[in-house]
Amino acid sequence: METAWVIPALPFAGFLINGLWGRRLPKKFVGWIACGAMGLAFLAASRLLWILLQETPTGRFWEPVYYTWIRAGDFQVDVSFLIDPLSMVMILVVTGVGFLIHVYSIGYMHEDPGYPRYFAYLNLFASAMLLLVMANNLLVMFVGWEGVGLCSYLLIGFWYEKQSASDAGKKAFIVNRIGDFGFLLGIFLTFWTFGSLNFREIFEAALVRFPTGDAVVVGITLLLFVGAMGKSAQIPLYVWLPDAMEGPTPVSALIHAATMVTAGVYMVARCSVLYALAPFSMGFVAMIGCTTAVFAASIGLVQNDIKRVLAYSTVSQLGYMFLGCGVGAFVAGIFHLMTHAFFKALLFLGAGSVIHALSGEQDIQRMGGLRSKLPVTFATFVMGSLAIAGIFPFAGFFSKDEILFETLMSGHWVLYGLALGGAGLTAFYMFRLVFLTFFGESRMDPHAAHHVHEAPRTMAVPLMILAALSLTGGWVQIPGIEGGRVFGAFLDPVFHEASQLLGHHGGATHPPLWLEGALMGVSVAVALAGIFLAYGWYMKDPQRPVRAAQKFARAYRWLFHKYYVDEFYQATVVNPLKQAAESTHQWVDRRFIDGAVDGTGSAFRSLSAVVRRIQTGLVHHYALSVLAGACVLLLFVLAL
Amino acid sequence: MESLSFPLLSFLVFLPLVGVLVLLFVDRENEAVQRWTALTVMGFGFVLALFVYGGFDPENVGFQFEEQYAWIPGLGISYHLGVDGISLLLVMLTAFLGPICVLACWTDIRSRLKEFLVCLLLLQTGMLGVFVSLDLVLFYVFWEVMLIPMALLILIWGHPARRVYAAVKFFLYTMAGSVFMLVGILVLYFYQARTTGTLSFDLTNIAEVPLPFSLQLWLFLAFGVAFAIKVPMFPFHTWLPDAHTEAPTVGSVVLAAVLLKMGTYGFLRFNLPLFPEASVFFMPVMIALALVGIIYGAFMCLVQKDLKRLIAFSSVSHLGFVILGIFSFTVQGVQGGVLQMINHGLSTGALFLLVGMLYERRHTRMIADFGGLSTPVPALTTFFMIATLASIGLPGLNGFVGEFLILLGTFHVKPVWAVLGATGVILAAWYMLWMVQRVFYGRVVHEENRGLLDLAPREIGLLVPVVVMMVWIGVAPTTFLEKSEPAVAHTLRRVQESVQTAQGRNAPWAMACAAWDHLTGK
Amino acid sequence: MSTLTVLYECQGILPVLILSVTGVVILLLDAFSPLGRKGQLGAVAVTGTVCALGTLAMTPSGAEFFSGMVVWDRFSVFLSAVLMAGALLVFLVSFDSLRRSGMECGEYYALVLFATAGMILMVQAAHFIMLFLGLEIFSIAIYILVGMPRHEKRANEAALKYVLLGGFASGFLLYGLTFIYGATGSLSMSIMAAHLGKAEKVFNSYLLFGSALVVAGFAFKLALVPFHLWTPDVYEGAPTPITAYMAVGVKAAVLGALVRTFWVALPTVHPHWSAFFWALAAVTMTVGNLMALAQDSVKRMLAFSSIAHAGYLLVAVVADSKEGLTALLVYLLAYTVMNVGAFGVMVAVQNRQESGERLEDFRGLAGRSPFLAVLMALFLFSLAGIPPTAGFVGKFMVFSAAVQSGYTWLVILAVINSVIAAYYYLRVVIVVYRPAEGASAEGPADGASRLSAGERGALVGAGALTAIVGIWPHVFWDLARQAVHVLF
Amino acid sequence: MAVPVHYYLIVSALLFGIGVLGVLTRRNAIVIFMSIELMLNAGNLSFVAFSKALEGLDGQLFVFFVMVVAAAEVTVGLAIIVTLFRNWKTIFVDEVRLLKG
């Protein structure tokens, strides 16, 4: 247990080796180091899981402390980790999915000149994410938080020749920074209220000192949630995620689908006690989650870039996770996080192999009929789509359904309705993607078409593994049957205090079985309806979407341009700031201050020019001045 | 405080002068000998500084390595040196950057190398002297001595375009400020002489004399003007961009890394302990100016076309943070301020070194002339990236620790100040990354950039120690924080006590008490 | 009076005697030595001055000689030392410039010696007759020296202006003395002081009227503002070494006399005057600095800067305390050294190029001779009052004395003035260190070798003194303190 | 019956005034010199007056020195005027204004 530091250290070592000597090592070796680091980290994580499972459920947490990081006055922060079921789940997801994506990247990035630099950044990301997840106090988490922000900046802007890539990287970092600004303020407020940043100490002090709904706790939770909104791309601060697709696809899979974006959900789950103490924040989180889900899903309907569709679907699914946490079902939120990591990574990698096959083509309108050419990719992609749509045996069904169920049970009727609609939209746009990409006649330009090839083995195997996980991932949490909630049981001790505060004691009292069954039926029906609708629109009558686009032209344009949110931000925030900077520079710095400074200089100069004229050179005048001086003296004397 | 038989501090301060004397006898032609003498002198100075660092005992709050000899006994002026928690780190920074600066100008300076090195060594003496002198007049002498070499550096080796204007502006601006400080010193000296009868410019004696509130206000302003110009704080900052842009690489490194710290050091060494009530009285004003400095500096960076001017304005923003920390009157805030002084020295010093290297290759400072440099010069890009990340305060590097502590301390006093200060963090990310993007990323547009050669081993050897220090402070800041903690806590306790005792004394005091109650009430 | 008492009496005016005798000897030698070999006359003058300086080493008895005419106390020793040091530096500086401008004649050295003797007499004067005599001796000597280069139109004009206005001012001074004599009944300072001490306010209107006119006379000689108009023209017209000598020597002598008259002779009067001196100092500093800003000839700029320094000296007089007068003496010493140094560098530059007065002539000096450039920078920064130099120590002491006596606002004005002064001194340094456009920055580095022995001696001596007074001022401070002790 | 002192003083004041006016108004250098002599002699007169009033000899002693000084000054002054005339061809003071500004 003491050697927990190995887990983040391994990828960091990988980063150092590849970073410093990457260019001098043979390509194959670089790949092995990176994947080896992740693999070993995964093994270490599973060994840790095995030790954790030996412990009694309530005793399953360790807090190894390594050294004091900052000490100033009574403020003290130590570098220490917290290993408990919640962080265990996250570590396994990060290292597991991370390892698969590393293996996949070997194939995908093979020809890229920046190969070692890519793997160095990927390993650095993994270690930063692990640091975030395993942190025992808010500040170490913040270090990981900004570390992953940096890696996403480096990786989005990996192909730095592309202007759009470096712009997207900069945008991602700055929007994240805005979120971190809120997170930082949250940290300050936490410290000055509880005197410490350690999770356990904060929660114990909070339970004792604050009644539910206390203003300070609401403040802290909202500020922390601002950080989560920035990192997990929720409503106001989601704009950076779609642009983040400029980075290589495995990066989008790892960072912008499976791990980094879920950091916000993990943080909310980790601070479940605080959120439970602040019902207003819980409501706020749920509301933001739900609106983001529906909002992003609606944009996803009309996007034509394969990765953009998946990006908006990620934003939407994250909305669902926050909805889960917001209604108090932290277990459901984390469960959906895990399953989403599996099938979204699968979908992105599938998209990656499609792009790889079509040598860079990303627009689905110029694809079609790839079913026969890329059988493995097609099969795994469909399984992923079924999972995300929430069709019965797949993981998505169990996790999304539990969130919907918990939302209904906690009395949020409206949110349940919206979420259900969102699920339908999800099914629709996913299968629109599937049909346009894999079915129908191929719209590919002939040049790209003839050398389409199936993904090589290093890319296909991870796809298959992920497909298997998407299928079986949900079976750890089967509602209704006895002992079905394996995953729930594992996580319950972490959210014990939170669920007690929220009144319902962790799903122990089962609502009548028929209600649960009925709700499951409803959600599957909605999903199937979405699929058939998509089938109807894109398979049977390909012209129908074009007609619909003309009929609802305005609505289509708004959706296609992402409700003009980017332009709105540009107009209301970015440009005015630049303009203000330019004018202050001209006016305040140049004219006002510099003017004043140079002004005094030239004032003295002109004054001296005036005074200089007294020096006429005539003796008379000099004698006169001597006399004048003497007279002044005499007057002075008389005045005495 | 044991006074060593071996006058370590005097050696440390006057070693560069020995270097100057040696240089005078080296004939003008063989520049190699001149460079090596300067390097060895600076290197040896750093070793001496390490001795001081090693022998320094943080627990003992008073001044250490003290040396006191009569200089002008008639007027009570003594040659009194000493170092304590606050000045130790700054002395180390100056000594650390000495050899690096000499190395940096190895190939850069062509004409009149001997005078250049003499100016650099004189500057080093002046700076070290300022940080270790405990006698007001001695402090003033070192403060002014450092003015001439810096002005000459800008004047003779600066960029031909506006170097005269920049040198004159720098010289007069700083002198105008420090001249008011001289009047302040004299008034303080004679008030102390009248009340206690003893004639002494010694800091320790003067600190014991409680000053009336009105006198404290005037003296705070007199000293404050000199330090505010040096920091530079908002309205007095216009000399900085000109001085930085026109100075030669090494000049701007020294100017940014050490000279600016004299202002903040002055506030911490003189204004807080000597005029506590006035400091608390002026707290809102100083905090407001600091915040304006932070945001205004960041705004200016957004529109700069010249790389060096951009970094210069970023210094205005960073030092606004330091002032924010110092005037938060919380241990965290002041500790953060002290550490941020060192961090800014390292990160901005590194940035200026790198810009100097770029200038050596391309002979231009305009951002538009660069573009896509990441392909021809990857090593330079990585170092530049690290320095940028350190300066925008990425956790894990040094910038974050300082800024975090400052904002933490300020939040305790008044959250809205911390919120405004924290916006500086966002703006910093914006203008720095935008600059990095325009310079390093994108396609190579100008033909000249394609053939640039990457960093030479000398240059890498120059930058590695700075990066190592950045990571060390980022990962393990306590090694440095605990050195200055007792001294900072002691100063703040003194301020608190004298504010407490003063509360009953005179009427116009109500405002300051309100500020203080608010402070301690939370 | 037996020869013994005469010998005893002469002990009081030994330096004056030595200087005058040297002067006469030089005149005689000049008459007999052929044209070519005038060089040693300078050497004789230098040796004479050095011997006179030597005599100062004997501790002064503080007694009055020649029945109260002359007093030989520490105060006069200090000031004589300053005067002779100034004269010595001027001699060393003027060796080459005389040869270059063809004024190679004995009278020059003799007149400077006589002028110095006159100044020492004035400083020693314990009797107003002696004061007036000393004043006239050195004034007339300097009238001639200013007009020495007969064929130069500017020198003639300068000499004319100086003679006319000098005489005019002496008239005022004399007229003032008559009234003081009338009011106090005697011309000997000690008797006057005794008389004023016990007599109640008799004839005080005469006394004040007389002292006003005396102040006017002194103000003219010190070139304080309303009376300063002659200074720039005369300084510019005169040959540079003489300008240096005038700027330095006259101030020291007249200030010595002023201090004696107002602290020894009329103790009750001078408190009334501090308000007026306050105004005079303020106006002198400000106008002096402002005028200097607009000059493009370095010589004229230094003339105005010497007016400004007169203002700073007056601040010390305003301080009206023991510390004030000590500061005055130290400042005089510092001012003498750095001013003659600055003019010395100008002379050295003039010897190298055909003209050395305009700012342009100094362009790129650092390239041609870095040694001169460094010295010029040292002297100018010292004049500006930047620390570790004598100028700073002088200013610091003057300002601290003024603040001690409560004239904080005057100090603030003085401090702002020194910032303005820093600008035009810096302007010269900038020109010196800016490479001349076109000319290669790396000119022939001649170092000190091409400077003649005299020049090198003077400049290095002045530079060393500037640095020494700057770094170890305590020695000079003690001397000045004891000197002033005598007056109180 | 001795003439009261202030009569002499008035005469010397008048003399002094005339001397000053002469210096201010006249353009010829030599005439200015004469006016300066006038001022000095006014001083002498008042010295003698005071010396008689106070029965002290100091004043009269001073007069001799003043005369000597005046003489010396005149000789030097005239020498300078001669050299000036040789170069400038004029001794009118208002034409001699090469040095100014």
mmCIF file of C-alpha atoms in Angstrom, chain C residues 30-160:
data_model
loop_
_atom_site.group_PDB
_atom_site.id
_atom_site.type_symbol
_atom_site.label_atom_id
_atom_site.label_comp_id
_atom_site.label_asym_id
_atom_site.label_seq_id
_atom_site.Cartn_x
_atom_site.Cartn_y
_atom_site.Cartn_z
ATOM 1 C CA ASP C 30 60.363 85.667 -16.114
ATOM 2 C CA ALA C 31 62.194 88.843 -16.910
ATOM 3 C CA PHE C 32 65.478 87.033 -17.276
ATOM 4 C CA SER C 33 64.607 83.644 -18.763
ATOM 5 C CA PRO C 34 64.501 83.432 -22.613
ATOM 6 C CA LEU C 35 61.172 82.955 -24.317
ATOM 7 C CA GLY C 36 61.398 79.219 -24.937
ATOM 8 C CA ARG C 37 62.007 77.989 -21.440
ATOM 9 C CA LYS C 38 59.004 79.427 -19.550
ATOM 10 C CA GLY C 39 58.017 75.922 -18.390
ATOM 11 C CA GLN C 40 59.924 75.967 -15.117
ATOM 12 C CA LEU C 41 58.021 79.061 -13.988
ATOM 13 C CA GLY C 42 55.036 76.819 -13.524
ATOM 14 C CA ALA C 43 57.215 74.416 -11.569
ATOM 15 C CA VAL C 44 58.369 77.269 -9.311
ATOM 16 C CA ALA C 45 54.774 78.296 -8.742
ATOM 17 C CA VAL C 46 53.835 74.742 -7.806
ATOM 18 C CA THR C 47 56.738 74.388 -5.398
ATOM 19 C CA GLY C 48 55.818 77.724 -3.814
ATOM 20 C CA THR C 49 52.238 76.654 -3.252
ATOM 21 C CA VAL C 50 53.313 73.290 -1.890
ATOM 22 C CA CYS C 51 55.600 74.997 0.638
ATOM 23 C CA ALA C 52 52.744 77.282 1.662
ATOM 24 C CA LEU C 53 50.537 74.244 2.082
ATOM 25 C CA GLY C 54 53.293 72.692 4.180
ATOM 26 C CA THR C 55 53.249 75.611 6.598
ATOM 27 C CA LEU C 56 49.616 74.904 7.356
ATOM 28 C CA ALA C 57 50.697 71.728 9.087
ATOM 29 C CA MET C 58 51.727 73.743 12.196
ATOM 30 C CA THR C 59 48.829 73.835 14.610
ATOM 31 C CA PRO C 60 47.412 77.354 14.499
ATOM 32 C CA SER C 61 47.534 79.260 17.764
ATOM 33 C CA GLY C 62 44.222 80.959 17.124
ATOM 34 C CA ALA C 63 45.761 84.322 18.069
ATOM 35 C CA GLU C 64 45.269 87.625 16.352
ATOM 36 C CA PHE C 65 48.208 89.233 14.626
ATOM 37 C CA PHE C 66 49.077 92.700 13.487
ATOM 38 C CA SER C 67 46.991 94.125 16.317
ATOM 39 C CA GLY C 68 43.773 92.470 15.423
ATOM 40 C CA MET C 69 44.037 92.761 11.666
ATOM 41 C CA VAL C 70 44.457 89.079 10.948
ATOM 42 C CA VAL C 71 43.531 85.963 12.873
ATOM 43 C CA TRP C 72 45.178 82.593 12.272
ATOM 44 C CA ASP C 73 42.824 79.940 13.537
ATOM 45 C CA ARG C 74 41.653 76.507 12.385
ATOM 46 C CA PHE C 75 38.901 78.065 10.317
ATOM 47 C CA SER C 76 41.365 80.048 8.204
ATOM 48 C CA VAL C 77 43.709 77.048 8.031
ATOM 49 C CA PHE C 78 40.962 74.845 6.572
ATOM 50 C CA LEU C 79 39.876 77.445 4.056
ATOM 51 C CA SER C 80 43.459 78.322 3.085
ATOM 52 C CA ALA C 81 44.113 74.645 2.525
ATOM 53 C CA VAL C 82 41.062 74.468 0.221
ATOM 54 C CA LEU C 83 42.150 77.633 -1.628
ATOM 55 C CA MET C 84 45.711 76.459 -2.101
ATOM 56 C CA ALA C 85 44.582 73.024 -3.209
ATOM 57 C CA GLY C 86 42.435 74.735 -5.813
ATOM 58 C CA ALA C 87 45.315 76.918 -6.941
ATOM 59 C CA LEU C 88 47.630 73.922 -7.130
ATOM 60 C CA LEU C 89 45.217 71.971 -9.322
ATOM 61 C CA VAL C 90 44.751 75.028 -11.547
ATOM 62 C CA PHE C 91 48.510 75.369 -11.985
ATOM 63 C CA LEU C 92 48.868 71.696 -12.967
ATOM 64 C CA VAL C 93 45.956 71.943 -15.357
ATOM 65 C CA SER C 94 47.139 75.122 -17.042
ATOM 66 C CA PHE C 95 50.694 74.016 -17.979
ATOM 67 C CA ASP C 96 49.718 72.705 -21.414
ATOM 68 C CA SER C 97 46.854 75.051 -22.163
ATOM 69 C CA LEU C 98 49.183 78.065 -21.757
ATOM 70 C CA ARG C 99 51.702 76.582 -24.174
ATOM 71 C CA ARG C 100 48.938 75.739 -26.638
ATOM 72 C CA SER C 101 47.319 79.211 -26.556
ATOM 73 C CA GLY C 102 50.606 81.087 -26.641
ATOM 74 C CA MET C 103 50.089 82.801 -23.263
ATOM 75 C CA GLU C 104 53.332 81.365 -22.050
ATOM 76 C CA CYS C 105 54.311 84.112 -19.611
ATOM 77 C CA GLY C 106 55.277 84.426 -15.986
ATOM 78 C CA GLU C 107 52.627 86.981 -15.109
ATOM 79 C CA TYR C 108 49.947 84.293 -15.313
ATOM 80 C CA TYR C 109 51.442 82.267 -12.468
ATOM 81 C CA ALA C 110 52.365 85.352 -10.473
ATOM 82 C CA LEU C 111 48.826 86.734 -10.707
ATOM 83 C CA VAL C 112 47.259 83.460 -9.638
ATOM 84 C CA LEU C 113 49.625 83.367 -6.676
ATOM 85 C CA PHE C 114 48.781 86.918 -5.718
ATOM 86 C CA ALA C 115 45.078 86.197 -6.098
ATOM 87 C CA THR C 116 45.386 83.179 -3.836
ATOM 88 C CA ALA C 117 47.297 85.271 -1.304
ATOM 89 C CA GLY C 118 44.514 87.856 -1.453
ATOM 90 C CA MET C 119 41.880 85.203 -0.850
ATOM 91 C CA ILE C 120 43.733 83.790 2.146
ATOM 92 C CA LEU C 121 44.028 87.294 3.551
ATOM 93 C CA MET C 122 40.311 87.813 3.159
ATOM 94 C CA VAL C 123 39.561 84.546 4.933
ATOM 95 C CA GLN C 124 41.945 85.480 7.752
ATOM 96 C CA ALA C 125 40.674 88.995 8.060
ATOM 97 C CA ALA C 126 39.578 89.902 11.552
ATOM 98 C CA HIS C 127 39.258 93.503 10.540
ATOM 99 C CA PHE C 128 37.083 94.913 7.789
ATOM 100 C CA ILE C 129 39.956 96.853 6.266
ATOM 101 C CA MET C 130 41.863 93.625 5.793
ATOM 102 C CA LEU C 131 38.713 91.983 4.460
ATOM 103 C CA PHE C 132 38.227 94.754 1.893
ATOM 104 C CA LEU C 133 41.915 94.662 0.972
ATOM 105 C CA GLY C 134 41.938 90.902 0.461
ATOM 106 C CA LEU C 135 38.793 91.180 -1.615
ATOM 107 C CA GLU C 136 40.249 93.837 -3.866
ATOM 108 C CA ILE C 137 43.625 92.105 -4.216
ATOM 109 C CA PHE C 138 42.221 88.918 -5.647
ATOM 110 C CA SER C 139 39.497 90.691 -7.627
ATOM 111 C CA ILE C 140 41.955 92.918 -9.467
ATOM 112 C CA ALA C 141 44.314 89.966 -10.040
ATOM 113 C CA ILE C 142 41.450 88.007 -11.567
ATOM 114 C CA TYR C 143 40.308 90.962 -13.698
ATOM 115 C CA ILE C 144 43.696 90.787 -15.395
ATOM 116 C CA LEU C 145 43.739 87.018 -15.621
ATOM 117 C CA VAL C 146 40.323 87.023 -17.306
ATOM 118 C CA GLY C 147 41.576 89.522 -19.864
ATOM 119 C CA MET C 148 44.920 87.722 -20.320
ATOM 120 C CA PRO C 149 44.337 86.441 -23.924
ATOM 121 C CA ARG C 150 44.467 89.974 -25.305
ATOM 122 C CA HIS C 151 43.767 89.109 -28.916
ATOM 123 C CA GLU C 152 40.551 87.220 -28.154
ATOM 124 C CA LYS C 153 37.456 89.401 -28.468
ATOM 125 C CA ARG C 154 35.496 87.268 -25.995
ATOM 126 C CA ALA C 155 38.187 87.563 -23.326
ATOM 127 C CA ASN C 156 38.244 91.322 -23.635
ATOM 128 C CA GLU C 157 34.508 91.552 -23.312
ATOM 129 C CA ALA C 158 34.550 89.255 -20.289
ATOM 130 C CA ALA C 159 37.276 91.257 -18.608
ATOM 131 C CA LEU C 160 35.459 94.519 -19.260
#
